[in-house]
Amino acid sequence: MAFRLFASIILNKYLMKHSFLIAAIFFLSASASFGQRYFTKTGYVSFYSDTPIEKIEAHNKSANCVLDLNTGKLEFGVLIKGFQFEKALMQEHFNENYLESDKYPKALFKGQIDNYSKIDDTKNGKITCKISGDLTMHGITKKITTDAEIVVNNGKIEAESQFNILVADYNISIPSLVKDQIAKSVKVNVRLNLEQLKM
Amino acid sequence: MKKYIFYFLLLAIFGAGFGFYKYNQPHKETSGNKPDIIISPAELLKAYESDESAADKTYLDKIIETEGTVKAINEIEMGSSLTLDSGSELSSIICEFESKSAILEIKEGDRVKIKGFCSGKLMDVILVRCSLSKI
C-alpha cells in the first residue's frame, strides 16, 4: 500500500514535469510561428497618371499589410477615400465618378511571394521577389504579378514595389471629355515598413 | 449679329472662369470648419465593428471630432500620423495629417482633440486631413 502511494506520487511528479515540458515545447513552437508574421498599418501607396496634358498623383498613408513568412502569403488593404490628391476636384471625381468609393470603399490584394523561403528575417539583406495575386477594386478582381524588393533591416522588413494597372481592367469609365488627361495605364508605387507581429 | 457674338463671348469667359475656379478649388479643410459629428474613439470604433456599412453611411466624408489619448506617433514618410487609443488592443483610430510639422509637439500619452474626415475602416478607423483642436 505504501509502495503504491509512493509510486503514484513519483508518477504524478513525472507527469507534471512532463506536461510542463510539453507545454513549454508547444508554447515555443507557437511563438516561433507567430514570430514569422509581419505587419503594418501605415503603409504608403501612391499612384501616378502621366499624360502630356496633365500629371495626376495621389497618396495614401494608411495601407494595411500582413505578411506571413512561413507561407509567403501576403494580404494588403487600402481605403479608396484615403487617397489624397493635390486638387480637390480630382479627388472628388476619383471618388464619385471613377472609383465610386461609397459603393466600393476598399482595394484589397491577396497574394503569394514566389521565393519567400529565401527571405531570412534573422539577418540583414536585400532580395528581389516575385509576387502574384488578386487585386480587387471597384468590384472587380484581376490577377497581377509584380516584382518587389524586400530588405531585412534589424528585425524589420521593408518592402517596395511598382506595377502598372490598366484603368479599363477595373471597369472604370472615363468620360471622353477628359480621356486625354488621364493615362490608360496608371503606375502604382507601394512602400511598406513591416514590423514583427508579437502575440 | 454683333450682339450675339458679344453674348457668346461673355458666356465663354464666364464658363472658362468657372471652370478655372472649379479646377483650382482648394480642399475643404477640417481646421476652421465645424465638426459634423462629435464622438469618442471607442464609440466610433464600436459603430464600425457592429455594422460597417451602416457606419460608412453615417460617418464617411463627414468631419469627425474626437478626443482621446495618443497611443502612438506613427513613423511615416509623407505628412504625419498618430494612433488614438480606443480601449481595444487590436484596433484604434488612425489620424493622418498632411503636414510633417502638424503634430511635432504631440507625444505618446497626450490627450488630444482631433478633427478629421472619416475615410472608413480597415483594421482601424482612419481619419484623413486631420487638424488638432485645442482642449
Tab-separated table of C-alpha atoms in Angstrom:
chain	number	residue	atom	x	y	z
A	1	MET	CA	0.000	0.000	0.000
A	2	ALA	CA	2.731	2.411	0.993
A	3	PHE	CA	4.672	1.396	-2.072
A	4	ARG	CA	1.713	2.076	-4.366
A	5	LEU	CA	1.204	5.512	-2.844
A	6	PHE	CA	4.879	6.231	-3.258
A	7	ALA	CA	4.825	5.045	-6.861
A	8	SER	CA	1.825	7.180	-7.725
A	9	ILE	CA	3.455	10.258	-6.219
A	10	ILE	CA	6.561	9.634	-8.317
A	11	LEU	CA	4.408	9.106	-11.424
A	12	ASN	CA	2.417	12.238	-10.749
A	13	LYS	CA	5.558	14.283	-10.284
A	14	TYR	CA	6.980	12.850	-13.504
A	15	LEU	CA	3.822	13.646	-15.426
A	16	MET	CA	3.682	17.156	-14.025
A	17	LYS	CA	7.235	17.744	-15.050
A	18	HIS	CA	6.491	16.242	-18.413
A	19	SER	CA	3.346	18.227	-19.004
A	20	PHE	CA	5.274	21.361	-18.226
A	21	LEU	CA	7.802	20.277	-20.828
A	22	ILE	CA	5.044	19.594	-23.364
A	23	ALA	CA	3.503	22.957	-22.628
A	24	ALA	CA	6.890	24.626	-22.975
A	25	ILE	CA	7.539	22.979	-26.345
A	26	PHE	CA	4.061	23.878	-27.541
A	27	PHE	CA	4.477	27.451	-26.393
A	28	LEU	CA	7.869	27.801	-28.038
A	29	SER	CA	6.748	26.400	-31.372
A	30	ALA	CA	3.614	28.545	-31.299
A	31	SER	CA	5.536	31.702	-30.561
A	32	ALA	CA	8.060	30.828	-33.260
A	33	SER	CA	5.325	30.589	-35.882
A	34	PHE	CA	3.660	33.801	-34.702
A	35	GLY	CA	7.025	35.477	-34.836
A	36	GLN	CA	7.144	34.893	-38.560
A	37	ARG	CA	4.324	37.291	-39.253
A	38	TYR	CA	4.965	40.904	-40.105
A	39	PHE	CA	2.507	43.740	-40.425
A	40	THR	CA	1.978	47.451	-40.896
A	41	LYS	CA	-0.993	49.763	-40.568
A	42	THR	CA	0.735	52.784	-42.034
A	43	GLY	CA	1.931	51.581	-45.423
A	44	TYR	CA	2.434	54.089	-48.220
A	45	VAL	CA	0.729	53.768	-51.591
A	46	SER	CA	0.790	56.288	-54.389
A	47	PHE	CA	-0.320	56.236	-57.964
A	48	TYR	CA	0.681	58.334	-60.857
A	49	SER	CA	-1.052	59.079	-64.117
A	50	ASP	CA	1.094	60.822	-66.655
A	51	THR	CA	-0.148	62.362	-69.892
A	52	PRO	CA	1.256	65.299	-71.826
A	53	ILE	CA	-1.720	67.407	-70.686
A	54	GLU	CA	-1.882	66.565	-67.027
A	55	LYS	CA	0.087	64.778	-64.340
A	56	ILE	CA	-2.066	63.348	-61.576
A	57	GLU	CA	-0.667	61.947	-58.372
A	58	ALA	CA	-2.344	60.674	-55.211
A	59	HIS	CA	-1.008	59.353	-51.930
A	60	ASN	CA	-2.320	57.097	-49.212
A	61	LYS	CA	-0.524	56.836	-45.866
A	62	SER	CA	-2.576	54.182	-44.086
A	63	ALA	CA	-2.399	50.944	-46.022
A	64	ASN	CA	-2.612	47.698	-44.050
A	65	CYS	CA	-0.435	44.715	-44.836
A	66	VAL	CA	0.170	41.345	-43.208
A	67	LEU	CA	2.983	39.122	-44.455
A	68	ASP	CA	3.403	35.542	-43.264
A	69	LEU	CA	6.974	34.357	-43.804
A	70	ASN	CA	6.051	30.723	-43.097
A	71	THR	CA	3.794	30.515	-46.128
A	72	GLY	CA	4.786	33.542	-48.209
A	73	LYS	CA	1.191	34.765	-48.139
A	74	LEU	CA	0.577	38.474	-48.215
A	75	GLU	CA	-2.588	40.461	-47.647
A	76	PHE	CA	-2.937	44.101	-48.357
A	77	GLY	CA	-5.748	46.602	-47.944
A	78	VAL	CA	-6.254	50.274	-48.615
A	79	LEU	CA	-9.169	52.703	-48.290
A	80	ILE	CA	-10.058	54.455	-51.545
A	81	LYS	CA	-11.165	57.582	-49.680
A	82	GLY	CA	-7.753	57.734	-48.057
A	83	PHE	CA	-6.079	58.812	-51.313
A	84	GLN	CA	-5.121	62.472	-51.197
A	85	PHE	CA	-4.802	64.485	-54.394
A	86	GLU	CA	-3.307	67.892	-54.861
A	87	LYS	CA	-6.513	69.204	-56.379
A	88	ALA	CA	-9.821	68.813	-54.575
A	89	LEU	CA	-11.702	68.478	-57.849
A	90	MET	CA	-9.613	65.488	-58.953
A	91	GLN	CA	-10.158	63.808	-55.601
A	92	GLU	CA	-13.889	64.392	-55.960
A	93	HIS	CA	-14.000	62.925	-59.475
A	94	PHE	CA	-11.810	59.991	-58.440
A	95	ASN	CA	-14.134	59.108	-55.554
A	96	GLU	CA	-17.505	59.902	-57.040
A	97	ASN	CA	-17.177	59.108	-60.727
A	98	TYR	CA	-14.281	56.715	-61.282
A	99	LEU	CA	-13.766	54.501	-58.245
A	100	GLU	CA	-17.243	55.032	-56.723
A	101	SER	CA	-15.801	54.828	-53.245
A	102	ASP	CA	-19.163	54.983	-51.485
A	103	LYS	CA	-20.031	51.677	-53.145
A	104	TYR	CA	-16.532	50.175	-53.195
A	105	PRO	CA	-14.652	51.696	-50.239
A	106	LYS	CA	-11.600	49.396	-50.298
A	107	ALA	CA	-8.984	47.978	-52.604
A	108	LEU	CA	-7.665	44.588	-51.498
A	109	PHE	CA	-4.780	42.425	-52.624
A	110	LYS	CA	-4.244	38.783	-51.691
A	111	GLY	CA	-1.061	37.352	-52.981
A	112	GLN	CA	1.792	34.936	-52.704
A	113	ILE	CA	5.525	35.581	-52.721
A	114	ASP	CA	7.183	33.043	-55.032
A	115	ASN	CA	10.572	32.560	-53.415
A	116	TYR	CA	9.610	33.527	-49.880
A	117	SER	CA	11.834	30.866	-48.321
A	118	LYS	CA	14.823	32.991	-49.355
A	119	ILE	CA	13.720	35.783	-47.030
A	120	ASP	CA	15.720	35.341	-43.861
A	121	ASP	CA	14.486	37.718	-41.183
A	122	THR	CA	17.337	36.851	-38.839
A	123	LYS	CA	19.985	38.606	-40.883
A	124	ASN	CA	20.090	41.855	-42.805
A	125	GLY	CA	19.946	41.618	-46.560
A	126	LYS	CA	18.112	42.522	-49.716
A	127	ILE	CA	16.391	40.304	-52.228
A	128	THR	CA	14.009	40.701	-55.131
A	129	CYS	CA	10.857	38.593	-55.082
A	130	LYS	CA	8.073	37.923	-57.489
A	131	ILE	CA	4.615	38.447	-56.025
A	132	SER	CA	1.431	37.373	-57.728
A	133	GLY	CA	-2.140	37.525	-56.603
A	134	ASP	CA	-5.580	39.031	-56.950
A	135	LEU	CA	-6.228	42.727	-56.783
A	136	THR	CA	-9.829	43.680	-56.084
A	137	MET	CA	-11.121	47.186	-56.544
A	138	HIS	CA	-14.195	48.849	-57.949
A	139	GLY	CA	-15.906	45.465	-57.556
A	140	ILE	CA	-13.571	43.709	-59.993
A	141	THR	CA	-10.836	41.170	-59.288
A	142	LYS	CA	-7.845	40.779	-61.599
A	143	LYS	CA	-4.606	38.851	-61.369
A	144	ILE	CA	-1.477	40.909	-61.095
A	145	THR	CA	2.175	39.961	-60.944
A	146	THR	CA	4.925	42.241	-59.820
A	147	ASP	CA	8.499	42.299	-58.573
A	148	ALA	CA	9.149	43.537	-55.083
A	149	GLU	CA	12.342	44.484	-53.373
A	150	ILE	CA	12.485	43.148	-49.832
A	151	VAL	CA	15.017	44.412	-47.341
A	152	VAL	CA	15.547	42.874	-43.928
A	153	ASN	CA	16.860	45.549	-41.615
A	154	ASN	CA	17.436	44.728	-37.933
A	155	GLY	CA	14.333	42.602	-37.457
A	156	LYS	CA	12.136	44.792	-39.624
A	157	ILE	CA	11.130	44.209	-43.209
A	158	GLU	CA	10.978	46.956	-45.804
A	159	ALA	CA	9.140	46.105	-48.987
A	160	GLU	CA	8.839	48.168	-52.126
A	161	SER	CA	7.099	47.513	-55.398
A	162	GLN	CA	5.952	49.260	-58.549
A	163	PHE	CA	3.433	47.974	-61.020
A	164	ASN	CA	1.039	49.257	-63.647
A	165	ILE	CA	-2.677	48.754	-63.738
A	166	LEU	CA	-4.918	49.345	-66.691
A	167	VAL	CA	-7.824	51.615	-65.893
A	168	ALA	CA	-10.038	49.684	-68.311
A	169	ASP	CA	-9.376	46.383	-66.463
A	170	TYR	CA	-11.331	47.621	-63.486
A	171	ASN	CA	-14.326	48.828	-65.419
A	172	ILE	CA	-13.542	52.452	-64.680
A	173	SER	CA	-15.152	54.575	-67.340
A	174	ILE	CA	-13.575	57.905	-68.071
A	175	PRO	CA	-15.667	60.438	-69.953
A	176	SER	CA	-14.326	61.282	-73.401
A	177	LEU	CA	-14.030	64.944	-72.398
A	178	VAL	CA	-11.152	64.190	-70.027
A	179	LYS	CA	-9.843	60.963	-71.526
A	180	ASP	CA	-6.667	62.636	-72.795
A	181	GLN	CA	-5.917	63.910	-69.293
A	182	ILE	CA	-5.956	60.508	-67.631
A	183	ALA	CA	-3.462	57.807	-68.546
A	184	LYS	CA	-4.773	54.419	-69.661
A	185	SER	CA	-2.143	52.745	-67.543
A	186	VAL	CA	-1.601	54.038	-64.028
A	187	LYS	CA	1.668	53.485	-62.205
A	188	VAL	CA	1.245	52.278	-58.613
A	189	ASN	CA	4.006	52.572	-56.037
A	190	VAL	CA	3.928	50.687	-52.717
A	191	ARG	CA	6.345	51.117	-49.824
A	192	LEU	CA	5.932	49.253	-46.557
A	193	ASN	CA	7.822	49.125	-43.277
A	194	LEU	CA	6.700	45.896	-41.682
A	195	GLU	CA	7.161	45.087	-38.038
A	196	GLN	CA	7.041	41.720	-36.386
A	197	LEU	CA	3.616	40.806	-35.071
A	198	LYS	CA	4.083	39.994	-31.399
A	199	MET	CA	1.485	37.851	-29.740
B	1	MET	CA	-25.291	89.626	-85.259
B	2	LYS	CA	-22.585	91.531	-83.409
B	3	LYS	CA	-24.767	91.336	-80.299
B	4	TYR	CA	-24.855	87.530	-80.439
B	5	ILE	CA	-21.111	87.306	-80.759
B	6	PHE	CA	-20.806	89.582	-77.739
B	7	TYR	CA	-23.138	87.392	-75.649
B	8	PHE	CA	-21.396	84.273	-76.811
B	9	LEU	CA	-18.008	85.665	-75.800
B	10	LEU	CA	-19.368	86.770	-72.432
B	11	LEU	CA	-20.725	83.274	-71.807
B	12	ALA	CA	-17.420	81.710	-72.871
B	13	ILE	CA	-15.484	83.939	-70.473
B	14	PHE	CA	-17.820	83.092	-67.597
B	15	GLY	CA	-17.615	79.418	-68.472
B	16	ALA	CA	-13.825	79.469	-68.579
B	17	GLY	CA	-13.706	81.431	-65.345
B	18	PHE	CA	-15.974	78.973	-63.590
B	19	GLY	CA	-14.005	76.025	-64.949
B	20	PHE	CA	-10.750	77.564	-63.795
B	21	TYR	CA	-12.239	78.226	-60.351
B	22	LYS	CA	-13.529	74.646	-60.033
B	23	TYR	CA	-10.211	73.240	-61.230
B	24	ASN	CA	-8.224	75.171	-58.638
B	25	GLN	CA	-10.758	74.901	-55.858
B	26	PRO	CA	-8.922	74.177	-52.605
B	27	HIS	CA	-9.646	71.169	-50.416
B	28	LYS	CA	-12.219	71.594	-47.711
B	29	GLU	CA	-10.178	71.699	-44.529
B	30	THR	CA	-11.040	70.397	-41.089
B	31	SER	CA	-9.443	73.332	-39.318
B	32	GLY	CA	-11.808	76.279	-39.208
B	33	ASN	CA	-14.807	74.108	-40.043
B	34	LYS	CA	-17.345	72.898	-37.518
B	35	PRO	CA	-17.448	69.144	-36.963
B	36	ASP	CA	-20.458	67.264	-38.341
B	37	ILE	CA	-20.255	64.622	-35.637
B	38	ILE	CA	-18.629	64.570	-32.210
B	39	ILE	CA	-17.881	61.062	-30.950
B	40	SER	CA	-15.375	59.281	-28.700
B	41	PRO	CA	-12.746	56.965	-30.257
B	42	ALA	CA	-14.305	53.947	-28.530
B	43	GLU	CA	-17.823	54.772	-29.772
B	44	LEU	CA	-16.614	55.345	-33.327
B	45	LEU	CA	-14.786	52.016	-33.361
B	46	LYS	CA	-17.789	50.247	-31.855
B	47	ALA	CA	-20.077	51.670	-34.524
B	48	TYR	CA	-17.749	50.299	-37.226
B	49	GLU	CA	-17.293	46.936	-35.570
B	50	SER	CA	-21.004	46.318	-35.122
B	51	ASP	CA	-22.130	47.348	-38.622
B	52	GLU	CA	-19.553	48.603	-41.076
B	53	SER	CA	-21.837	49.591	-43.928
B	54	ALA	CA	-24.222	51.432	-41.614
B	55	ALA	CA	-21.267	53.219	-40.045
B	56	ASP	CA	-19.971	54.119	-43.524
B	57	LYS	CA	-23.340	55.701	-44.313
B	58	THR	CA	-23.233	57.763	-41.133
B	59	TYR	CA	-19.581	58.780	-40.966
B	60	LEU	CA	-17.895	58.624	-44.412
B	61	ASP	CA	-16.616	62.015	-45.601
B	62	LYS	CA	-18.002	63.714	-42.504
B	63	ILE	CA	-15.852	65.895	-40.272
B	64	ILE	CA	-15.490	63.845	-37.112
B	65	GLU	CA	-14.316	65.429	-33.896
B	66	THR	CA	-12.917	63.027	-31.361
B	67	GLU	CA	-10.987	63.363	-28.133
B	68	GLY	CA	-8.637	60.723	-26.792
B	69	THR	CA	-5.212	59.632	-25.649
B	70	VAL	CA	-2.358	59.270	-28.117
B	71	LYS	CA	-1.358	55.604	-28.264
B	72	ALA	CA	1.441	56.026	-30.771
B	73	ILE	CA	3.073	58.519	-33.095
B	74	ASN	CA	3.454	56.669	-36.388
B	75	GLU	CA	6.601	56.975	-38.436
B	76	ILE	CA	5.605	57.748	-41.996
B	77	GLU	CA	7.404	59.367	-44.899
B	78	MET	CA	4.815	61.902	-46.053
B	79	GLY	CA	2.927	64.092	-43.597
B	80	SER	CA	2.366	62.670	-40.165
B	81	SER	CA	0.121	60.224	-38.404
B	82	LEU	CA	-0.886	59.222	-34.901
B	83	THR	CA	-2.958	56.468	-33.337
B	84	LEU	CA	-5.656	57.238	-30.784
B	85	ASP	CA	-6.421	54.752	-28.034
B	86	SER	CA	-9.885	53.276	-28.388
B	87	GLY	CA	-9.719	50.847	-25.484
B	88	SER	CA	-9.199	47.918	-27.882
B	89	GLU	CA	-5.865	46.124	-28.190
B	90	LEU	CA	-6.261	45.326	-31.883
B	91	SER	CA	-7.995	48.298	-33.441
B	92	SER	CA	-7.740	52.019	-32.902
B	93	ILE	CA	-8.349	55.295	-34.662
B	94	ILE	CA	-5.565	56.379	-37.015
B	95	CYS	CA	-5.383	60.111	-37.703
B	96	GLU	CA	-3.466	61.385	-40.734
B	97	PHE	CA	-2.115	64.907	-41.037
B	98	GLU	CA	-0.990	66.391	-44.337
B	99	SER	CA	1.981	68.326	-42.985
B	100	LYS	CA	5.128	66.983	-41.411
B	101	SER	CA	5.030	69.611	-38.657
B	102	ALA	CA	1.382	69.219	-37.606
B	103	ILE	CA	1.992	67.057	-34.555
B	104	LEU	CA	5.642	67.708	-33.729
B	105	GLU	CA	4.767	68.727	-30.175
B	106	ILE	CA	2.457	65.811	-29.521
B	107	LYS	CA	3.839	62.735	-27.773
B	108	GLU	CA	2.570	59.376	-26.651
B	109	GLY	CA	0.142	59.603	-23.748
B	110	ASP	CA	-1.014	63.142	-24.553
B	111	ARG	CA	-4.689	63.953	-24.501
B	112	VAL	CA	-5.754	65.464	-27.840
B	113	LYS	CA	-8.850	66.654	-29.633
B	114	ILE	CA	-8.780	65.994	-33.349
B	115	LYS	CA	-10.963	66.796	-36.333
B	116	GLY	CA	-10.686	64.695	-39.455
B	117	PHE	CA	-12.629	63.325	-42.404
B	118	CYS	CA	-13.667	59.725	-41.857
B	119	SER	CA	-12.408	57.569	-44.727
B	120	GLY	CA	-13.634	54.200	-43.428
B	121	LYS	CA	-12.167	51.212	-41.610
B	122	LEU	CA	-9.547	48.597	-42.399
B	123	MET	CA	-8.125	47.249	-39.134
B	124	ASP	CA	-8.593	50.724	-37.697
B	125	VAL	CA	-10.934	53.572	-38.408
B	126	ILE	CA	-8.977	56.121	-40.432
B	127	LEU	CA	-9.425	59.886	-40.284
B	128	VAL	CA	-7.706	61.916	-43.016
B	129	ARG	CA	-6.695	65.575	-43.428
B	130	CYS	CA	-6.830	65.959	-39.658
B	131	SER	CA	-6.241	69.058	-37.587
B	132	LEU	CA	-5.699	69.488	-33.884
B	133	SER	CA	-8.257	71.356	-31.823
B	134	LYS	CA	-7.466	72.965	-28.531
B	135	ILE	CA	-8.745	71.137	-25.476
